Amino acid sequence: MASFLAIWGGGEYVANRLGAERGIYERIVGKELHRLFLAITPQEFVLLHLFAFAGGIGMGILLLGNPIIGAIVGGAAGAWGPRIYLRRAWVARIRGVDEQVEEAMVYMSNSFKANPSLPEAIQDVINSMGAPLSQELSVLLKEYKLGTPLDQALVNCQRRMPSRNLELAISALVIGRTVGGNIPQILSDISNTIRESFRLERVIDTQTAQGKMQAWVMGMMPGVVLGAFYLLDPELITPLFETLPGYLILSGAATLNIIGVSMILKIVSIEV
């Protein structure tokens, strides 16, 4: 009887703990989904994450043929896949805002010349441009209409969206409004600065393209060589995939290969 109560109490504790952890995860995911403007609830994303985890295990076992290795590899892919998707979507969103700011400053400058009202100029940008910048500016205007001072709403927008170009534009706008500068000229100068920055980025990308290609070629070469040896003499390579020392050798080689490629890409990546 005591053993049964202990097991029942332990199971209840585990269930409560899992429920609490799920609630924490849903809150974290909810914030990420909200900032990405995705039409999906945290509960739905958690279910999709569980399906991805289970499906990854099944696919890993099916493709690799080894239940243990397949479950580990597939489970890891299913567990990290949705999180990686959210991260990449956030990076792509920041990049999208960066690319739209220059054009938005042109729209805003022209609108401000016709009607010297910054909220109206922001509304014109929202009407003229698409997501993601229009979504961020819509939130800014909603805050302003609900009573938040315009300068504070601009700062809040800057904090929500860590875009380098948007930060430059908002900082210049806030300073210009504070000291009473020529807002249309400030917006035009920001547009020119961002345009020149993009030009320099394209030049740097062209100059470093060869180094990046060399990194990827070097990263793929071990796999190509391994495949060639397998075609020439399968018995020589088979122990790498069927024995523990082979697993350790492959894991170590893959880790060193990833580190090497990452270091090369880090060297040839230049921030403007």
CSV table of C-alpha atoms in Angstrom, one decimal, residues 63-170:
chain,number,residue,atom,x,y,z
A,63,LEU,CA,15.9,6.2,-42.8
A,64,LEU,CA,18.9,5.1,-40.8
A,65,GLY,CA,17.8,1.6,-40.0
A,66,ASN,CA,19.3,1.7,-36.5
A,67,PRO,CA,16.7,2.2,-33.8
A,68,ILE,CA,19.1,3.8,-31.3
A,69,ILE,CA,20.9,6.1,-33.7
A,70,GLY,CA,17.8,6.8,-35.7
A,71,ALA,CA,15.8,7.8,-32.5
A,72,ILE,CA,18.6,10.1,-31.3
A,73,VAL,CA,19.2,11.8,-34.7
A,74,GLY,CA,15.5,12.0,-35.6
A,75,GLY,CA,14.5,13.1,-32.1
A,76,ALA,CA,17.1,15.8,-32.1
A,77,ALA,CA,15.9,17.1,-35.5
A,78,GLY,CA,12.3,17.0,-34.4
A,79,ALA,CA,13.0,18.7,-31.1
A,80,TRP,CA,15.2,21.5,-32.5
A,81,GLY,CA,13.5,21.9,-35.9
A,82,PRO,CA,10.6,24.1,-34.7
A,83,ARG,CA,12.8,26.3,-32.6
A,84,ILE,CA,15.3,26.7,-35.4
A,85,TYR,CA,12.4,27.7,-37.7
A,86,LEU,CA,11.3,30.4,-35.2
A,87,ARG,CA,14.8,31.7,-34.9
A,88,ARG,CA,15.3,31.8,-38.7
A,89,ALA,CA,11.9,33.5,-39.2
A,90,TRP,CA,12.9,36.2,-36.6
A,91,VAL,CA,16.3,36.8,-38.4
A,92,ALA,CA,14.5,37.0,-41.7
A,93,ARG,CA,12.0,39.4,-40.3
A,94,ILE,CA,14.7,41.7,-39.0
A,95,ARG,CA,16.4,41.5,-42.4
A,96,GLY,CA,13.1,42.4,-44.1
A,97,VAL,CA,12.7,45.4,-41.9
A,98,ASP,CA,16.3,46.5,-42.6
A,99,GLU,CA,15.6,46.3,-46.4
A,100,GLN,CA,12.3,48.3,-46.1
A,101,VAL,CA,13.5,51.2,-44.0
A,102,GLU,CA,15.3,53.0,-46.8
A,103,GLU,CA,12.2,53.1,-49.0
A,104,ALA,CA,10.0,54.0,-46.0
A,105,MET,CA,12.1,57.0,-45.2
A,106,VAL,CA,11.6,58.3,-48.8
A,107,TYR,CA,7.8,57.8,-48.4
A,108,MET,CA,7.8,59.5,-45.0
A,109,SER,CA,9.9,62.5,-46.2
A,110,ASN,CA,7.6,63.1,-49.2
A,111,SER,CA,4.5,62.8,-47.0
A,112,PHE,CA,5.9,65.1,-44.3
A,113,LYS,CA,6.6,67.8,-46.9
A,114,ALA,CA,2.9,67.7,-48.0
A,115,ASN,CA,1.5,67.4,-44.4
A,116,PRO,CA,3.9,68.2,-41.5
A,117,SER,CA,2.5,65.5,-39.2
A,118,LEU,CA,4.7,62.5,-38.3
A,119,PRO,CA,1.7,60.2,-37.4
A,120,GLU,CA,0.1,60.9,-40.8
A,121,ALA,CA,3.5,60.3,-42.5
A,122,ILE,CA,3.8,57.0,-40.6
A,123,GLN,CA,0.2,56.1,-41.7
A,124,ASP,CA,1.1,56.8,-45.3
A,125,VAL,CA,4.1,54.4,-45.0
A,126,ILE,CA,1.8,51.7,-43.6
A,127,ASN,CA,-0.6,52.1,-46.5
A,128,SER,CA,2.1,52.1,-49.1
A,129,MET,CA,4.3,49.3,-47.9
A,130,GLY,CA,3.8,45.7,-46.9
A,131,ALA,CA,5.0,43.5,-44.0
A,132,PRO,CA,7.0,43.3,-41.9
A,133,LEU,CA,7.7,47.0,-41.5
A,134,SER,CA,4.0,48.0,-41.9
A,135,GLN,CA,3.1,45.6,-39.1
A,136,GLU,CA,5.6,47.1,-36.7
A,137,LEU,CA,4.6,50.7,-37.6
A,138,SER,CA,0.9,49.7,-37.1
A,139,VAL,CA,1.7,48.7,-33.5
A,140,LEU,CA,3.5,52.0,-33.1
A,141,LEU,CA,0.5,54.0,-34.2
A,142,LYS,CA,-1.9,51.9,-32.0
A,143,GLU,CA,0.2,52.8,-29.0
A,144,TYR,CA,0.2,56.4,-29.9
A,145,LYS,CA,-3.6,56.5,-30.4
A,146,LEU,CA,-4.0,54.8,-27.0
A,147,GLY,CA,-2.2,57.7,-25.3
A,148,THR,CA,1.5,56.8,-25.4
A,149,PRO,CA,3.6,59.9,-26.3
A,150,LEU,CA,4.9,59.6,-29.9
A,151,ASP,CA,8.6,59.7,-28.9
A,152,GLN,CA,8.0,56.9,-26.4
A,153,ALA,CA,6.0,54.9,-29.0
A,154,LEU,CA,9.0,55.3,-31.4
A,155,VAL,CA,11.4,54.0,-28.7
A,156,ASN,CA,9.1,51.1,-27.9
A,157,CYS,CA,9.1,50.1,-31.6
A,158,GLN,CA,12.9,50.3,-31.6
A,159,ARG,CA,13.1,48.0,-28.6
A,160,ARG,CA,10.6,45.5,-30.1
A,161,MET,CA,12.5,45.3,-33.5
A,162,PRO,CA,16.3,45.2,-33.1
A,163,SER,CA,16.8,46.3,-36.7
A,164,ARG,CA,20.0,48.3,-37.3
A,165,ASN,CA,18.5,50.6,-39.9
A,166,LEU,CA,15.2,51.1,-38.0
A,167,GLU,CA,17.2,52.0,-34.9
A,168,LEU,CA,19.1,54.6,-36.9
A,169,ALA,CA,15.9,56.0,-38.3
A,170,ILE,CA,14.1,56.2,-35.0
